[in-house]
Amino acid sequence: MEEKKPRRQGAAVRDGIVQYPHLFIAALALALVLMDPFHLGPLAGIDYRPVKHELAPYREVMQRWPRDNGSRLRLGRLEFVNEVFGPESIEFDRQGRGPYAGLADGRVVRWMGDKAGWETFAVMNPDWSEKVCANGVESTTKKQHGKEKWCGRPLGLRFHRETGELFIADAYYGLMAVGERGGVATSLAREAGGDPVHFANDLDIHMNGSIFFTDTSTRYSRK
Ligand SMILES: *[C@@H]1O[C@H](CO)[C@@H](O)[C@H](O)[C@H]1NC(C)=O
Ligand SMILES: *[C@@H]1O[C@H](CO)[C@@H](O)[C@H](O)[C@H]1NC(C)=O
């Protein structure tokens, strides 16, 4: 068995080269791309172990799920249209104020009622400037791409229920925190386990005090 195999392959390769050289080259190119021997692909060097999960059949599960068969959400009110741009996470503080939201222009803002409106609560960069960063709806387009790293992009927000501090997962600045009264956030973690945080995304605070945050990529930043 072991001896037959290489001979068969050799014959196939010889015939292939003679009869279909283009096919052979195409197959070789495909094999190189799939096997990536020079580690050039995006998954190179990553210990990639797919896991298969058995999911319950869709129909079986769906029948047990509660349904909004009256489409009650349709009766909800649409708020803050064209007032804030690119909000990701939203939170309310211990006193019930808010919502707070992280915007595409790098600010964390909060709604302070009809009279005061939206108020800037926190920024990641002490030099954050309205002129550079606050570009309204444009801040959600690619025009902001070059500035985001500097302006910040707060994606995850969570208040600490005991201290009242706001913890922020900023795509570029990593894990940040700011006091109850807001201001410039301070950095808590830009690396984890010796590796830089490339793309902090969301967080939550366990009741035992541990803070968990996600890093969307071990390789790429948001940009
Ligand atoms: C919607 O759901 C309720 C509660 O499960 C049920 O009593 C009602 O018959 C449903 N209505 C329709 C139109 O399916
Ligand atoms: C808090 O609980 C989480 C989840 O069980 C655990 O991973 C973490 O180590 C705990 N932290 C402390 C400080 O006990």
mmCIF file of C-alpha atoms and ligand atoms in Angstrom:
data_model
loop_
_atom_site.group_PDB
_atom_site.id
_atom_site.type_symbol
_atom_site.label_atom_id
_atom_site.label_comp_id
_atom_site.label_asym_id
_atom_site.label_seq_id
_atom_site.Cartn_x
_atom_site.Cartn_y
_atom_site.Cartn_z
ATOM 1 C CA MET A 1 0.000 0.000 0.000
ATOM 2 C CA GLU A 2 2.636 2.492 1.092
ATOM 3 C CA GLU A 3 4.774 1.772 -1.947
ATOM 4 C CA LYS A 4 2.054 2.071 -4.530
ATOM 5 C CA LYS A 5 0.961 5.550 -3.550
ATOM 6 C CA PRO A 6 3.959 7.641 -4.649
ATOM 7 C CA ARG A 7 4.110 5.855 -7.993
ATOM 8 C CA ARG A 8 0.489 6.589 -8.748
ATOM 9 C CA GLN A 9 0.917 10.221 -7.838
ATOM 10 C CA GLY A 10 4.069 10.478 -9.955
ATOM 11 C CA ALA A 11 2.251 9.118 -12.966
ATOM 12 C CA ALA A 12 -0.662 11.486 -12.508
ATOM 13 C CA VAL A 13 1.677 14.470 -12.217
ATOM 14 C CA ARG A 14 3.622 13.435 -15.333
ATOM 15 C CA ASP A 15 0.460 12.962 -17.388
ATOM 16 C CA GLY A 16 -0.982 16.173 -16.017
ATOM 17 C CA ILE A 17 2.060 18.237 -16.987
ATOM 18 C CA VAL A 18 2.146 16.807 -20.485
ATOM 19 C CA GLN A 19 -1.549 16.946 -21.196
ATOM 20 C CA TYR A 20 -2.904 19.820 -19.130
ATOM 21 C CA PRO A 21 -0.083 22.144 -18.049
ATOM 22 C CA HIS A 22 -2.478 24.984 -17.214
ATOM 23 C CA LEU A 23 -4.609 22.754 -15.077
ATOM 24 C CA PHE A 24 -1.545 21.558 -13.230
ATOM 25 C CA ILE A 25 -0.332 25.088 -12.538
ATOM 26 C CA ALA A 26 -3.811 26.138 -11.412
ATOM 27 C CA ALA A 27 -4.007 23.157 -9.055
ATOM 28 C CA LEU A 28 -0.561 23.963 -7.671
ATOM 29 C CA ALA A 29 -1.533 27.594 -7.104
ATOM 30 C CA LEU A 30 -4.725 26.526 -5.351
ATOM 31 C CA ALA A 31 -2.780 24.126 -3.134
ATOM 32 C CA LEU A 32 -0.317 26.897 -2.234
ATOM 33 C CA VAL A 33 -3.150 29.242 -1.309
ATOM 34 C CA LEU A 34 -4.932 26.606 0.768
ATOM 35 C CA MET A 35 -1.844 25.306 2.543
ATOM 36 C CA ASP A 36 -0.162 28.720 2.882
ATOM 37 C CA PRO A 37 3.344 27.274 3.453
ATOM 38 C CA PHE A 38 4.908 30.758 3.694
ATOM 39 C CA HIS A 39 2.395 31.981 6.291
ATOM 40 C CA LEU A 40 1.207 34.930 4.258
ATOM 41 C CA GLY A 41 -2.533 34.509 4.762
ATOM 42 C CA PRO A 42 -4.623 36.244 7.433
ATOM 43 C CA LEU A 43 -4.946 33.025 9.446
ATOM 44 C CA ALA A 44 -1.199 32.305 9.356
ATOM 45 C CA GLY A 45 0.390 31.536 12.692
ATOM 46 C CA ILE A 46 -2.964 31.298 14.426
ATOM 47 C CA ASP A 47 -3.661 28.079 16.202
ATOM 48 C CA TYR A 48 -6.936 27.517 14.455
ATOM 49 C CA ARG A 49 -9.030 24.705 15.827
ATOM 50 C CA PRO A 50 -12.549 24.557 14.551
ATOM 51 C CA VAL A 51 -15.075 23.170 16.975
ATOM 52 C CA LYS A 52 -18.314 21.576 15.948
ATOM 53 C CA HIS A 53 -21.364 22.211 18.069
ATOM 54 C CA GLU A 54 -24.552 20.280 17.775
ATOM 55 C CA LEU A 55 -27.372 22.767 17.577
ATOM 56 C CA ALA A 56 -30.947 21.871 18.313
ATOM 57 C CA PRO A 57 -33.013 21.828 15.125
ATOM 58 C CA TYR A 58 -34.362 25.272 14.328
ATOM 59 C CA ARG A 59 -38.019 24.266 14.244
ATOM 60 C CA GLU A 60 -37.853 22.461 17.547
ATOM 61 C CA VAL A 61 -36.355 25.459 19.344
ATOM 62 C CA MET A 62 -38.370 28.184 17.665
ATOM 63 C CA GLN A 63 -41.650 26.735 18.787
ATOM 64 C CA ARG A 64 -40.661 27.183 22.392
ATOM 65 C CA TRP A 65 -39.488 30.777 22.040
ATOM 66 C CA PRO A 66 -41.741 33.578 23.139
ATOM 67 C CA ARG A 67 -43.073 35.491 20.187
ATOM 68 C CA ASP A 68 -43.988 39.063 19.722
ATOM 69 C CA ASN A 69 -46.881 37.992 17.559
ATOM 70 C CA GLY A 70 -48.648 41.300 18.112
ATOM 71 C CA SER A 71 -45.506 43.136 16.906
ATOM 72 C CA ARG A 72 -45.579 45.306 20.009
ATOM 73 C CA LEU A 73 -42.204 46.904 19.257
ATOM 74 C CA ARG A 74 -43.827 48.596 16.316
ATOM 75 C CA LEU A 75 -45.585 50.786 18.899
ATOM 76 C CA GLY A 76 -42.268 51.967 20.378
ATOM 77 C CA ARG A 77 -41.171 55.564 19.948
ATOM 78 C CA LEU A 78 -38.208 56.407 17.766
ATOM 79 C CA GLU A 79 -35.985 58.761 19.759
ATOM 80 C CA PHE A 80 -32.985 60.973 19.038
ATOM 81 C CA VAL A 81 -33.065 60.670 15.256
ATOM 82 C CA ASN A 82 -30.160 62.610 13.698
ATOM 83 C CA GLU A 83 -28.998 63.818 17.100
ATOM 84 C CA VAL A 84 -26.137 61.442 17.854
ATOM 85 C CA PHE A 85 -24.093 59.543 15.290
ATOM 86 C CA GLY A 86 -22.800 56.007 15.454
ATOM 87 C CA PRO A 87 -23.922 55.153 19.012
ATOM 88 C CA GLU A 88 -22.762 51.674 19.990
ATOM 89 C CA SER A 89 -23.263 50.744 23.620
ATOM 90 C CA ILE A 90 -25.824 52.478 25.828
ATOM 91 C CA GLU A 91 -25.980 52.680 29.600
ATOM 92 C CA PHE A 92 -27.844 54.441 32.405
ATOM 93 C CA ASP A 93 -25.994 55.525 35.537
ATOM 94 C CA ARG A 94 -26.803 54.718 39.156
ATOM 95 C CA GLN A 95 -29.178 57.642 39.391
ATOM 96 C CA GLY A 96 -30.999 56.564 36.273
ATOM 97 C CA ARG A 97 -29.614 59.386 34.155
ATOM 98 C CA GLY A 98 -28.982 58.822 30.503
ATOM 99 C CA PRO A 99 -28.850 57.145 28.157
ATOM 100 C CA TYR A 100 -25.092 57.440 27.829
ATOM 101 C CA ALA A 101 -23.709 56.413 24.462
ATOM 102 C CA GLY A 102 -20.299 56.081 22.819
ATOM 103 C CA LEU A 103 -20.235 57.929 19.484
ATOM 104 C CA ALA A 104 -18.342 57.682 16.216
ATOM 105 C CA ASP A 105 -16.641 61.013 16.947
ATOM 106 C CA GLY A 106 -14.905 59.530 20.003
ATOM 107 C CA ARG A 107 -17.079 61.040 22.736
ATOM 108 C CA VAL A 108 -19.214 59.422 25.370
ATOM 109 C CA VAL A 109 -22.312 61.612 25.597
ATOM 110 C CA ARG A 110 -25.333 61.545 27.856
ATOM 111 C CA TRP A 111 -28.897 62.687 27.502
ATOM 112 C CA MET A 112 -29.716 65.176 30.240
ATOM 113 C CA GLY A 113 -33.364 65.745 29.451
ATOM 114 C CA ASP A 114 -35.196 67.957 26.999
ATOM 115 C CA LYS A 115 -33.792 71.182 28.389
ATOM 116 C CA ALA A 116 -30.088 70.345 28.513
ATOM 117 C CA GLY A 117 -30.089 67.838 25.666
ATOM 118 C CA TRP A 118 -26.948 65.877 24.904
ATOM 119 C CA GLU A 119 -23.903 66.638 27.002
ATOM 120 C CA THR A 120 -20.329 65.484 26.394
ATOM 121 C CA PHE A 121 -19.473 63.215 29.304
ATOM 122 C CA ALA A 122 -16.077 61.742 28.505
ATOM 123 C CA VAL A 123 -13.310 61.642 25.900
ATOM 124 C CA MET A 124 -10.412 59.218 25.552
ATOM 125 C CA ASN A 125 -7.807 61.660 24.286
ATOM 126 C CA PRO A 126 -6.997 64.678 26.512
ATOM 127 C CA ASP A 127 -6.415 66.681 23.315
ATOM 128 C CA TRP A 128 -9.731 65.642 21.736
ATOM 129 C CA SER A 129 -10.929 68.529 19.616
ATOM 130 C CA GLU A 130 -14.352 69.311 18.346
ATOM 131 C CA LYS A 131 -12.853 70.778 15.202
ATOM 132 C CA VAL A 132 -11.042 67.573 14.251
ATOM 133 C CA CYS A 133 -13.383 64.911 15.600
ATOM 134 C CA ALA A 134 -16.963 66.148 15.840
ATOM 135 C CA ASN A 135 -18.064 65.640 12.264
ATOM 136 C CA GLY A 136 -21.703 64.780 12.801
ATOM 137 C CA VAL A 137 -23.007 62.197 10.405
ATOM 138 C CA GLU A 138 -19.689 62.342 8.531
ATOM 139 C CA SER A 139 -18.013 60.791 11.548
ATOM 140 C CA THR A 140 -19.742 57.537 10.674
ATOM 141 C CA THR A 141 -18.276 57.499 7.160
ATOM 142 C CA LYS A 142 -14.815 56.684 5.919
ATOM 143 C CA LYS A 143 -13.854 60.336 6.205
ATOM 144 C CA GLN A 144 -13.363 59.649 9.907
ATOM 145 C CA HIS A 145 -11.128 56.604 9.372
ATOM 146 C CA GLY A 146 -7.872 58.502 9.506
ATOM 147 C CA LYS A 147 -8.906 60.359 12.675
ATOM 148 C CA GLU A 148 -10.560 57.592 14.648
ATOM 149 C CA LYS A 149 -7.354 56.329 16.163
ATOM 150 C CA TRP A 150 -6.691 59.766 17.597
ATOM 151 C CA CYS A 151 -10.279 60.788 18.397
ATOM 152 C CA GLY A 152 -11.148 57.389 19.902
ATOM 153 C CA ARG A 153 -14.064 55.067 19.302
ATOM 154 C CA PRO A 154 -15.759 54.044 22.556
ATOM 155 C CA LEU A 155 -17.654 50.850 21.773
ATOM 156 C CA GLY A 156 -18.505 49.267 25.120
ATOM 157 C CA LEU A 157 -19.863 51.098 28.201
ATOM 158 C CA ARG A 158 -20.654 49.789 31.664
ATOM 159 C CA PHE A 159 -21.156 51.577 34.964
ATOM 160 C CA HIS A 160 -19.703 50.089 38.104
ATOM 161 C CA ARG A 161 -22.739 49.787 40.344
ATOM 162 C CA GLU A 162 -20.752 50.389 43.543
ATOM 163 C CA THR A 163 -18.183 53.035 42.628
ATOM 164 C CA GLY A 164 -20.285 54.771 39.979
ATOM 165 C CA GLU A 165 -17.314 54.874 37.602
ATOM 166 C CA LEU A 166 -17.877 54.345 33.910
ATOM 167 C CA PHE A 167 -15.715 51.674 32.281
ATOM 168 C CA ILE A 168 -15.181 52.029 28.577
ATOM 169 C CA ALA A 169 -13.893 49.581 25.966
ATOM 170 C CA ASP A 170 -12.456 51.851 23.290
ATOM 171 C CA ALA A 171 -11.476 50.217 19.992
ATOM 172 C CA TYR A 172 -8.118 52.040 19.955
ATOM 173 C CA TYR A 173 -7.451 53.117 23.545
ATOM 174 C CA GLY A 174 -8.289 49.770 25.156
ATOM 175 C CA LEU A 175 -9.923 49.504 28.546
ATOM 176 C CA MET A 176 -10.547 52.950 30.046
ATOM 177 C CA ALA A 177 -12.320 54.347 33.090
ATOM 178 C CA VAL A 178 -13.757 57.711 34.056
ATOM 179 C CA GLY A 179 -15.244 58.921 37.341
ATOM 180 C CA GLU A 180 -18.913 59.544 37.958
ATOM 181 C CA ARG A 181 -18.534 63.183 36.987
ATOM 182 C CA GLY A 182 -16.930 62.436 33.631
ATOM 183 C CA GLY A 183 -13.933 64.079 31.968
ATOM 184 C CA VAL A 184 -10.879 62.558 30.328
ATOM 185 C CA ALA A 185 -10.876 58.808 30.758
ATOM 186 C CA THR A 186 -7.748 57.117 32.068
ATOM 187 C CA SER A 187 -6.224 53.976 30.681
ATOM 188 C CA LEU A 188 -6.565 50.732 32.612
ATOM 189 C CA ALA A 189 -5.278 48.260 30.057
ATOM 190 C CA ARG A 190 -3.778 48.603 26.610
ATOM 191 C CA GLU A 191 -2.357 45.123 26.747
ATOM 192 C CA ALA A 192 -3.386 41.808 28.189
ATOM 193 C CA GLY A 193 -1.129 38.862 28.959
ATOM 194 C CA GLY A 194 1.771 40.744 27.344
ATOM 195 C CA ASP A 195 -0.040 41.230 24.029
ATOM 196 C CA PRO A 196 -1.411 44.564 22.886
ATOM 197 C CA VAL A 197 -5.176 44.989 22.816
ATOM 198 C CA HIS A 198 -5.912 45.640 19.150
ATOM 199 C CA PHE A 199 -9.640 46.163 19.078
ATOM 200 C CA ALA A 200 -11.382 46.426 22.446
ATOM 201 C CA ASN A 201 -15.084 46.056 21.880
ATOM 202 C CA ASP A 202 -17.277 45.395 24.881
ATOM 203 C CA LEU A 203 -17.086 44.758 28.582
ATOM 204 C CA ASP A 204 -19.015 43.736 31.625
ATOM 205 C CA ILE A 205 -18.355 43.923 35.343
ATOM 206 C CA HIS A 206 -18.898 40.814 37.405
ATOM 207 C CA MET A 207 -20.472 41.302 40.816
ATOM 208 C CA ASN A 208 -17.249 39.950 42.326
ATOM 209 C CA GLY A 209 -15.422 43.009 40.915
ATOM 210 C CA SER A 210 -13.685 41.369 37.957
ATOM 211 C CA ILE A 211 -13.907 43.264 34.698
ATOM 212 C CA PHE A 212 -14.165 41.254 31.514
ATOM 213 C CA PHE A 213 -13.630 42.855 28.145
ATOM 214 C CA THR A 214 -13.445 41.535 24.628
ATOM 215 C CA ASP A 215 -10.752 42.175 22.039
ATOM 216 C CA THR A 216 -12.258 41.544 18.632
ATOM 217 C CA SER A 217 -8.953 40.735 16.941
ATOM 218 C CA THR A 218 -5.548 39.531 18.077
ATOM 219 C CA ARG A 219 -4.137 40.975 14.900
ATOM 220 C CA TYR A 220 -6.084 43.791 13.357
ATOM 221 C CA SER A 221 -7.216 47.131 14.684
ATOM 222 C CA ARG A 222 -10.619 48.533 13.781
ATOM 223 C CA LYS A 223 -9.126 50.630 10.995
HETATM 224 C C1 LIG B 1 -50.208 35.491 20.196
HETATM 225 O O1 LIG B 1 -49.698 34.922 21.397
HETATM 226 C C2 LIG B 1 -50.644 34.805 22.419
HETATM 227 C C3 LIG B 1 -49.910 34.349 23.676
HETATM 228 O O2 LIG B 1 -48.980 33.332 23.388
HETATM 229 C C4 LIG B 1 -51.766 33.858 21.983
HETATM 230 O O3 LIG B 1 -52.732 33.722 22.994
HETATM 231 C C5 LIG B 1 -52.427 34.409 20.723
HETATM 232 O O4 LIG B 1 -53.373 33.519 20.229
HETATM 233 C C6 LIG B 1 -51.368 34.664 19.632
HETATM 234 N N1 LIG B 1 -51.988 35.359 18.517
HETATM 235 C C7 LIG B 1 -51.753 35.027 17.251
HETATM 236 C C8 LIG B 1 -52.417 35.899 16.236
HETATM 237 O O5 LIG B 1 -51.034 34.088 16.928
HETATM 238 C C1 LIG B 2 -15.240 36.487 39.436
HETATM 239 O O1 LIG B 2 -15.992 35.510 38.767
HETATM 240 C C2 LIG B 2 -15.513 35.146 37.490
HETATM 241 C C3 LIG B 2 -16.517 34.203 36.840
HETATM 242 O O2 LIG B 2 -16.700 33.060 37.596
HETATM 243 C C4 LIG B 2 -14.124 34.574 37.608
HETATM 244 O O3 LIG B 2 -13.618 34.242 36.353
HETATM 245 C C5 LIG B 2 -13.231 35.603 38.292
HETATM 246 O O4 LIG B 2 -11.944 35.068 38.491
HETATM 247 C C6 LIG B 2 -13.831 36.037 39.616
HETATM 248 N N1 LIG B 2 -13.017 37.114 40.179
HETATM 249 C C7 LIG B 2 -12.663 37.180 41.449
HETATM 250 C C8 LIG B 2 -11.884 38.372 41.852
HETATM 251 O O5 LIG B 2 -12.956 36.307 42.254
#
